[in-house]
mmCIF file of C-alpha atoms in Angstrom:
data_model
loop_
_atom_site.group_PDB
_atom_site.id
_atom_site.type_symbol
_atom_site.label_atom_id
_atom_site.label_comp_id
_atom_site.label_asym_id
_atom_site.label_seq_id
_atom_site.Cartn_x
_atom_site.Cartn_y
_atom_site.Cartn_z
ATOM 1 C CA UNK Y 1 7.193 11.601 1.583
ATOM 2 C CA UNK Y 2 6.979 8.226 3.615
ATOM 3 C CA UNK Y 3 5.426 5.036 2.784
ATOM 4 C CA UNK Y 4 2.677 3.450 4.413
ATOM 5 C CA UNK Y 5 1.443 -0.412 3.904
ATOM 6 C CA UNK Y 6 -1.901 -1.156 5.221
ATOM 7 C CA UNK Y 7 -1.844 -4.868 5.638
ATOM 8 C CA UNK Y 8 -4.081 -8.096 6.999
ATOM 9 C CA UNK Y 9 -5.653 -11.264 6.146
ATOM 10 C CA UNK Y 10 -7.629 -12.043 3.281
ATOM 11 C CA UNK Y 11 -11.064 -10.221 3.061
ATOM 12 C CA UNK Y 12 -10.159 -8.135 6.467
ATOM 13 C CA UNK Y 13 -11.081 -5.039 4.501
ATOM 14 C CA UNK Y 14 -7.830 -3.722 3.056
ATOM 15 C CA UNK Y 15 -9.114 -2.389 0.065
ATOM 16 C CA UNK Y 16 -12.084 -0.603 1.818
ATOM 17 C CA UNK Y 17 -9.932 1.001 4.347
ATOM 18 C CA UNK Y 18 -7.272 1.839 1.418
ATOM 19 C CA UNK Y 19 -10.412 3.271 -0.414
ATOM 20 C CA UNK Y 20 -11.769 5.230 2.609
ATOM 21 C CA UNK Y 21 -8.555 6.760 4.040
ATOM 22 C CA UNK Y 22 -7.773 7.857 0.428
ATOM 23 C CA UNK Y 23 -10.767 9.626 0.428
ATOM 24 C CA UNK Y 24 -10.412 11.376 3.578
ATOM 25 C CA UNK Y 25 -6.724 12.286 3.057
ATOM 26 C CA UNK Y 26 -7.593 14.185 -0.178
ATOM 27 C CA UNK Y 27 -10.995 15.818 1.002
ATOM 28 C CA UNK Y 28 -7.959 17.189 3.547
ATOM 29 C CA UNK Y 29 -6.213 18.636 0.889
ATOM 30 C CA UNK Y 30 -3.231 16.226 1.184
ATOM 31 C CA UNK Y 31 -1.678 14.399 -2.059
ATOM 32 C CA UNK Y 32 -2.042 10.776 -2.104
ATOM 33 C CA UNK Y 33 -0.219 7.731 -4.186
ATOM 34 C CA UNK Y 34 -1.206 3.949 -3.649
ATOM 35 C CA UNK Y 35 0.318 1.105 -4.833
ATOM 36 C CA UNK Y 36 -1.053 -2.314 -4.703
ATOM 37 C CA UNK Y 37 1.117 -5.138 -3.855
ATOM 38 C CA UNK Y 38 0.370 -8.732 -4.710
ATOM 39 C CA UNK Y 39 2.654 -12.093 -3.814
ATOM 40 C CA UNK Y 40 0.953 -13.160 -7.206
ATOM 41 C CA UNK Y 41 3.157 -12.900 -10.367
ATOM 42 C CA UNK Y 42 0.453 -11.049 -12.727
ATOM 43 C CA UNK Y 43 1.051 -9.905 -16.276
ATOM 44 C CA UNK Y 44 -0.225 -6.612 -16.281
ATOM 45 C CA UNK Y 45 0.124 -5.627 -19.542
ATOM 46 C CA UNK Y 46 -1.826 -7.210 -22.328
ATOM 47 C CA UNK Y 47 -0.103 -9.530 -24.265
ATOM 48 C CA UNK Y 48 -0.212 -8.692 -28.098
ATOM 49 C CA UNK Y 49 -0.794 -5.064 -27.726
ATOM 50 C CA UNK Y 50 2.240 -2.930 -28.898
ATOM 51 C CA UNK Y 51 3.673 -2.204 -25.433
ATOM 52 C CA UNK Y 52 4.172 -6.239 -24.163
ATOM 53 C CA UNK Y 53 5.293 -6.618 -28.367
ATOM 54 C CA UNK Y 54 8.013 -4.010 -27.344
ATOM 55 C CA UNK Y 55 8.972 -5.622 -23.835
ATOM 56 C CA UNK Y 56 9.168 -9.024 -25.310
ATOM 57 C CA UNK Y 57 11.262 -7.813 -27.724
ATOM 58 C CA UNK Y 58 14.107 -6.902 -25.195
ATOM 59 C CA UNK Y 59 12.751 -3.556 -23.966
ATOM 60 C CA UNK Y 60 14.212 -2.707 -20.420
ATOM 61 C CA UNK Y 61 11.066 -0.286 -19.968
ATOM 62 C CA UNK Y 62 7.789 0.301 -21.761
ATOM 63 C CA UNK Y 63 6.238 3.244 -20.947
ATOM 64 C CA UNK Y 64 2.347 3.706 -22.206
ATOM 65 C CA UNK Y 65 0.899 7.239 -22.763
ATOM 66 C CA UNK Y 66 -2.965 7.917 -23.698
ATOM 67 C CA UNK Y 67 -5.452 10.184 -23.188
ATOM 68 C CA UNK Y 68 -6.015 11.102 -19.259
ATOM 69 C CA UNK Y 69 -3.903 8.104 -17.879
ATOM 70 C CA UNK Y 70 0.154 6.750 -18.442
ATOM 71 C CA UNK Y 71 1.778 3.622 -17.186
ATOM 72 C CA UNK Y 72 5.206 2.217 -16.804
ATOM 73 C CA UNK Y 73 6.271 -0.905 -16.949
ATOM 74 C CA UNK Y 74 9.928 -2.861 -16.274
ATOM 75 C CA UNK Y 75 10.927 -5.998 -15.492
ATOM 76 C CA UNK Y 76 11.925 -7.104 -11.674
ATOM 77 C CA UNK Y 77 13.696 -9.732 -10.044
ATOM 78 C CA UNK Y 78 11.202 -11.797 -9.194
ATOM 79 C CA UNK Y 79 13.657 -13.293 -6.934
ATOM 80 C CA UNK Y 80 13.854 -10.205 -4.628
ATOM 81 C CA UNK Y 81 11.044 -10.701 -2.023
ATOM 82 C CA UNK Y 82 11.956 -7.252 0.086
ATOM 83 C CA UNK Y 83 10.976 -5.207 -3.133
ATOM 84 C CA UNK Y 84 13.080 -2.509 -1.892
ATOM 85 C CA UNK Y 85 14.321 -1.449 -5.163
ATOM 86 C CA UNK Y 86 11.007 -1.371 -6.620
ATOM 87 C CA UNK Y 87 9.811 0.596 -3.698
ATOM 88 C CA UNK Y 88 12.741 2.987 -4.594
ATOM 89 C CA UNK Y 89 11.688 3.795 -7.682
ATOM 90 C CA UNK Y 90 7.963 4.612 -6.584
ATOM 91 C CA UNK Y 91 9.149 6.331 -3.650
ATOM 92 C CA UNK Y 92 11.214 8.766 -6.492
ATOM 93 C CA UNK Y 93 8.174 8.388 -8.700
ATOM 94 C CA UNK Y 94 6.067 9.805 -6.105
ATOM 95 C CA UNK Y 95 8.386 12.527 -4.367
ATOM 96 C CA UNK Y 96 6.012 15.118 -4.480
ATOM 97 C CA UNK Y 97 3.179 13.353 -2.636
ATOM 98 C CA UNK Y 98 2.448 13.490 0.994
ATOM 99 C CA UNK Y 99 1.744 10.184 1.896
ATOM 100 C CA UNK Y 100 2.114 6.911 -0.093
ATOM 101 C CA UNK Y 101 -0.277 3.976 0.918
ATOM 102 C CA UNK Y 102 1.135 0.575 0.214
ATOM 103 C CA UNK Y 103 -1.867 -2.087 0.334
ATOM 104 C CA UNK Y 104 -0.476 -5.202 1.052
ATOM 105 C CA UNK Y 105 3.421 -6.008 1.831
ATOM 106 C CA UNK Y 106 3.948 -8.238 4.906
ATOM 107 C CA UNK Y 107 7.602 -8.409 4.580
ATOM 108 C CA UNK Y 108 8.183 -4.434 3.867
ATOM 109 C CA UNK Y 109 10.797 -3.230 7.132
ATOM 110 C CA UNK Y 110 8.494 0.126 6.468
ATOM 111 C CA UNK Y 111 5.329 0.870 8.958
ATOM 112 C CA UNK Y 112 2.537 -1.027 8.802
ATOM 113 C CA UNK Y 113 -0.769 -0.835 10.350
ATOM 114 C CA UNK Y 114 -2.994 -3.661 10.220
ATOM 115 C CA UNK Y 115 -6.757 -4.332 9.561
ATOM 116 C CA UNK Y 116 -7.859 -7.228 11.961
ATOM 117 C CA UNK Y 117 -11.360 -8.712 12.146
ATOM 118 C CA UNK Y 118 -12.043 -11.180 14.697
ATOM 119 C CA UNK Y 119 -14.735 -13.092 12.359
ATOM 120 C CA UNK Y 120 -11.696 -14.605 10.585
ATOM 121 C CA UNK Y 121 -11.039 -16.836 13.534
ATOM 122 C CA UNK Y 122 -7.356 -15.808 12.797
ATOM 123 C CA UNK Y 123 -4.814 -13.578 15.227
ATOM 124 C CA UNK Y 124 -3.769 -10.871 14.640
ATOM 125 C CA UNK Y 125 -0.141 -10.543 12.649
ATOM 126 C CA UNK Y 126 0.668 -7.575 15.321
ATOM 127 C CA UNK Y 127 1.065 -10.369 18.021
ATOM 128 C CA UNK Y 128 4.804 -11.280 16.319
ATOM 129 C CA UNK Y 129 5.218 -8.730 14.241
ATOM 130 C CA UNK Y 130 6.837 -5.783 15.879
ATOM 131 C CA UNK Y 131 6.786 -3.612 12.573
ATOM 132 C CA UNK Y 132 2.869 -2.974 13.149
ATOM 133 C CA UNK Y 133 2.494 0.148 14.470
ATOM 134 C CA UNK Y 134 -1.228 0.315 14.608
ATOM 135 C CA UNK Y 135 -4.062 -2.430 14.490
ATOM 136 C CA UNK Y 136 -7.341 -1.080 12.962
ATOM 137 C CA UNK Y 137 -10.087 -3.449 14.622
ATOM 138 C CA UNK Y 138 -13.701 -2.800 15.594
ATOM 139 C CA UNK Y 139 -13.236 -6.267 18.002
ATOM 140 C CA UNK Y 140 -11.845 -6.186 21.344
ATOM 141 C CA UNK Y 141 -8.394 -6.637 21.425
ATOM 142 C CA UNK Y 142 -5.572 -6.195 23.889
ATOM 143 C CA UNK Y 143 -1.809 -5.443 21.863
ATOM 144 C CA UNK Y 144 0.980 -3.535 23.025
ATOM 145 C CA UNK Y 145 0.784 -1.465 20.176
ATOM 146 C CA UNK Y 146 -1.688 1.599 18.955
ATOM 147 C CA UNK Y 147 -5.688 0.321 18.396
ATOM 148 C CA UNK Y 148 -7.790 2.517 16.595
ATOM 149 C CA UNK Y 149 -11.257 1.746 15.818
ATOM 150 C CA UNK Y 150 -12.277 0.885 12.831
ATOM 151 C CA UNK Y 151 -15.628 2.688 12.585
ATOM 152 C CA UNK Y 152 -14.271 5.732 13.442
ATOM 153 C CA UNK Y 153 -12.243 6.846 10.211
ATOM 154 C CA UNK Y 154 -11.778 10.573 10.885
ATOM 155 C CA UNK Y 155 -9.788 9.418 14.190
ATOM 156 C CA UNK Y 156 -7.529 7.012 11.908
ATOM 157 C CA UNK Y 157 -6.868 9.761 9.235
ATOM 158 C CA UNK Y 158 -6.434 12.266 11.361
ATOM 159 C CA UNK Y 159 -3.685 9.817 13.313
ATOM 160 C CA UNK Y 160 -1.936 9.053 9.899
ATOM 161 C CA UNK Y 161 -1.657 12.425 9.119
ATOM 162 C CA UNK Y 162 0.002 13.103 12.522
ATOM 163 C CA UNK Y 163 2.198 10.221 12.270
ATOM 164 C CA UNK Y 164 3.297 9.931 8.563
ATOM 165 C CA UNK Y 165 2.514 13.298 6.946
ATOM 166 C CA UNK Y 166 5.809 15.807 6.874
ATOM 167 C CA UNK Y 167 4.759 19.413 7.848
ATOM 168 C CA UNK Y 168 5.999 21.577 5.650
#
């Protein structure tokens, strides 16, 4: 399975495309796994319920199991920007998906492609970041690297798929 981080600035349309492609990828029968990346420390568990009691107390891991959904959670080093060993564990997590999409992740040494909207007034991070391997734009734009249109979302799927997607 490889990883894939769809990156860009703030209110590029990450999320959309994140939303789209995952669409598309599973209407063509492929298994999908996203994970959403923030720079933001967030507590996502809720304090006072039993699972952040247990973590508080000293639990390594908390694991949460209901009814139609399960989470995990552990404590990082909130010192380790890469996030390469929480990547590790997802990528293991994951090992029997076909693709895993990563919104978010500047830093990550894994491939990026890159939403870019010329509204924004802002360049595009593909100009000095060599890790891009793709800008997904509907503005002109002239990169040495791949452009694929943003309006045209079969043609980006179908060029992840290519790209990232192990044949079997």
């Amino acid at each position: 399975m490889n990883r894939l981080h769809i990156i860009g600035g703030k209110n590029h349309g990450k999320t959309t495309l994140t939303v789209e492609l995952v669409q598309e990828l599973i209407r063509r029968k492929l298994r999908i796994a996203t994970i959403k990346h923030t720079h933001h420390q967030h507590e996502l568990d809720t304090p006072g319920k039993d699972s952040h009691r247990h973590r508080v107390a000293g639990a390594e891991g908390v694991g949460i199991i209901s009814q139609g959904l399960s989470a995990v959670f552990w404590e990082t080093d909130a010192q380790d920007e890469s996030h390469e060993s929480q990547y590790a564990i997802f990528d293991k997590f994951f090992a029997s998906m076909d693709l895993l999409l990563v919104e978010g992740d500047l830093k990550t040494t894994a491939p990026k492609i890159e939403v870019w909207r010329a509204v924004h007034g802002t360049p595009p991070i593909a100009e000095n970041d060599p890790g891009i391997c793709a800008v997904i734009t509907d503005d002109p734009i002239d990169l040495n690297t791949t452009i694929l249109n943003r309006s045209q979302l079969q043609k980006t799927a179908t060029w992840i798929e290519e790209t990232f997607v192990e044949k079997s």
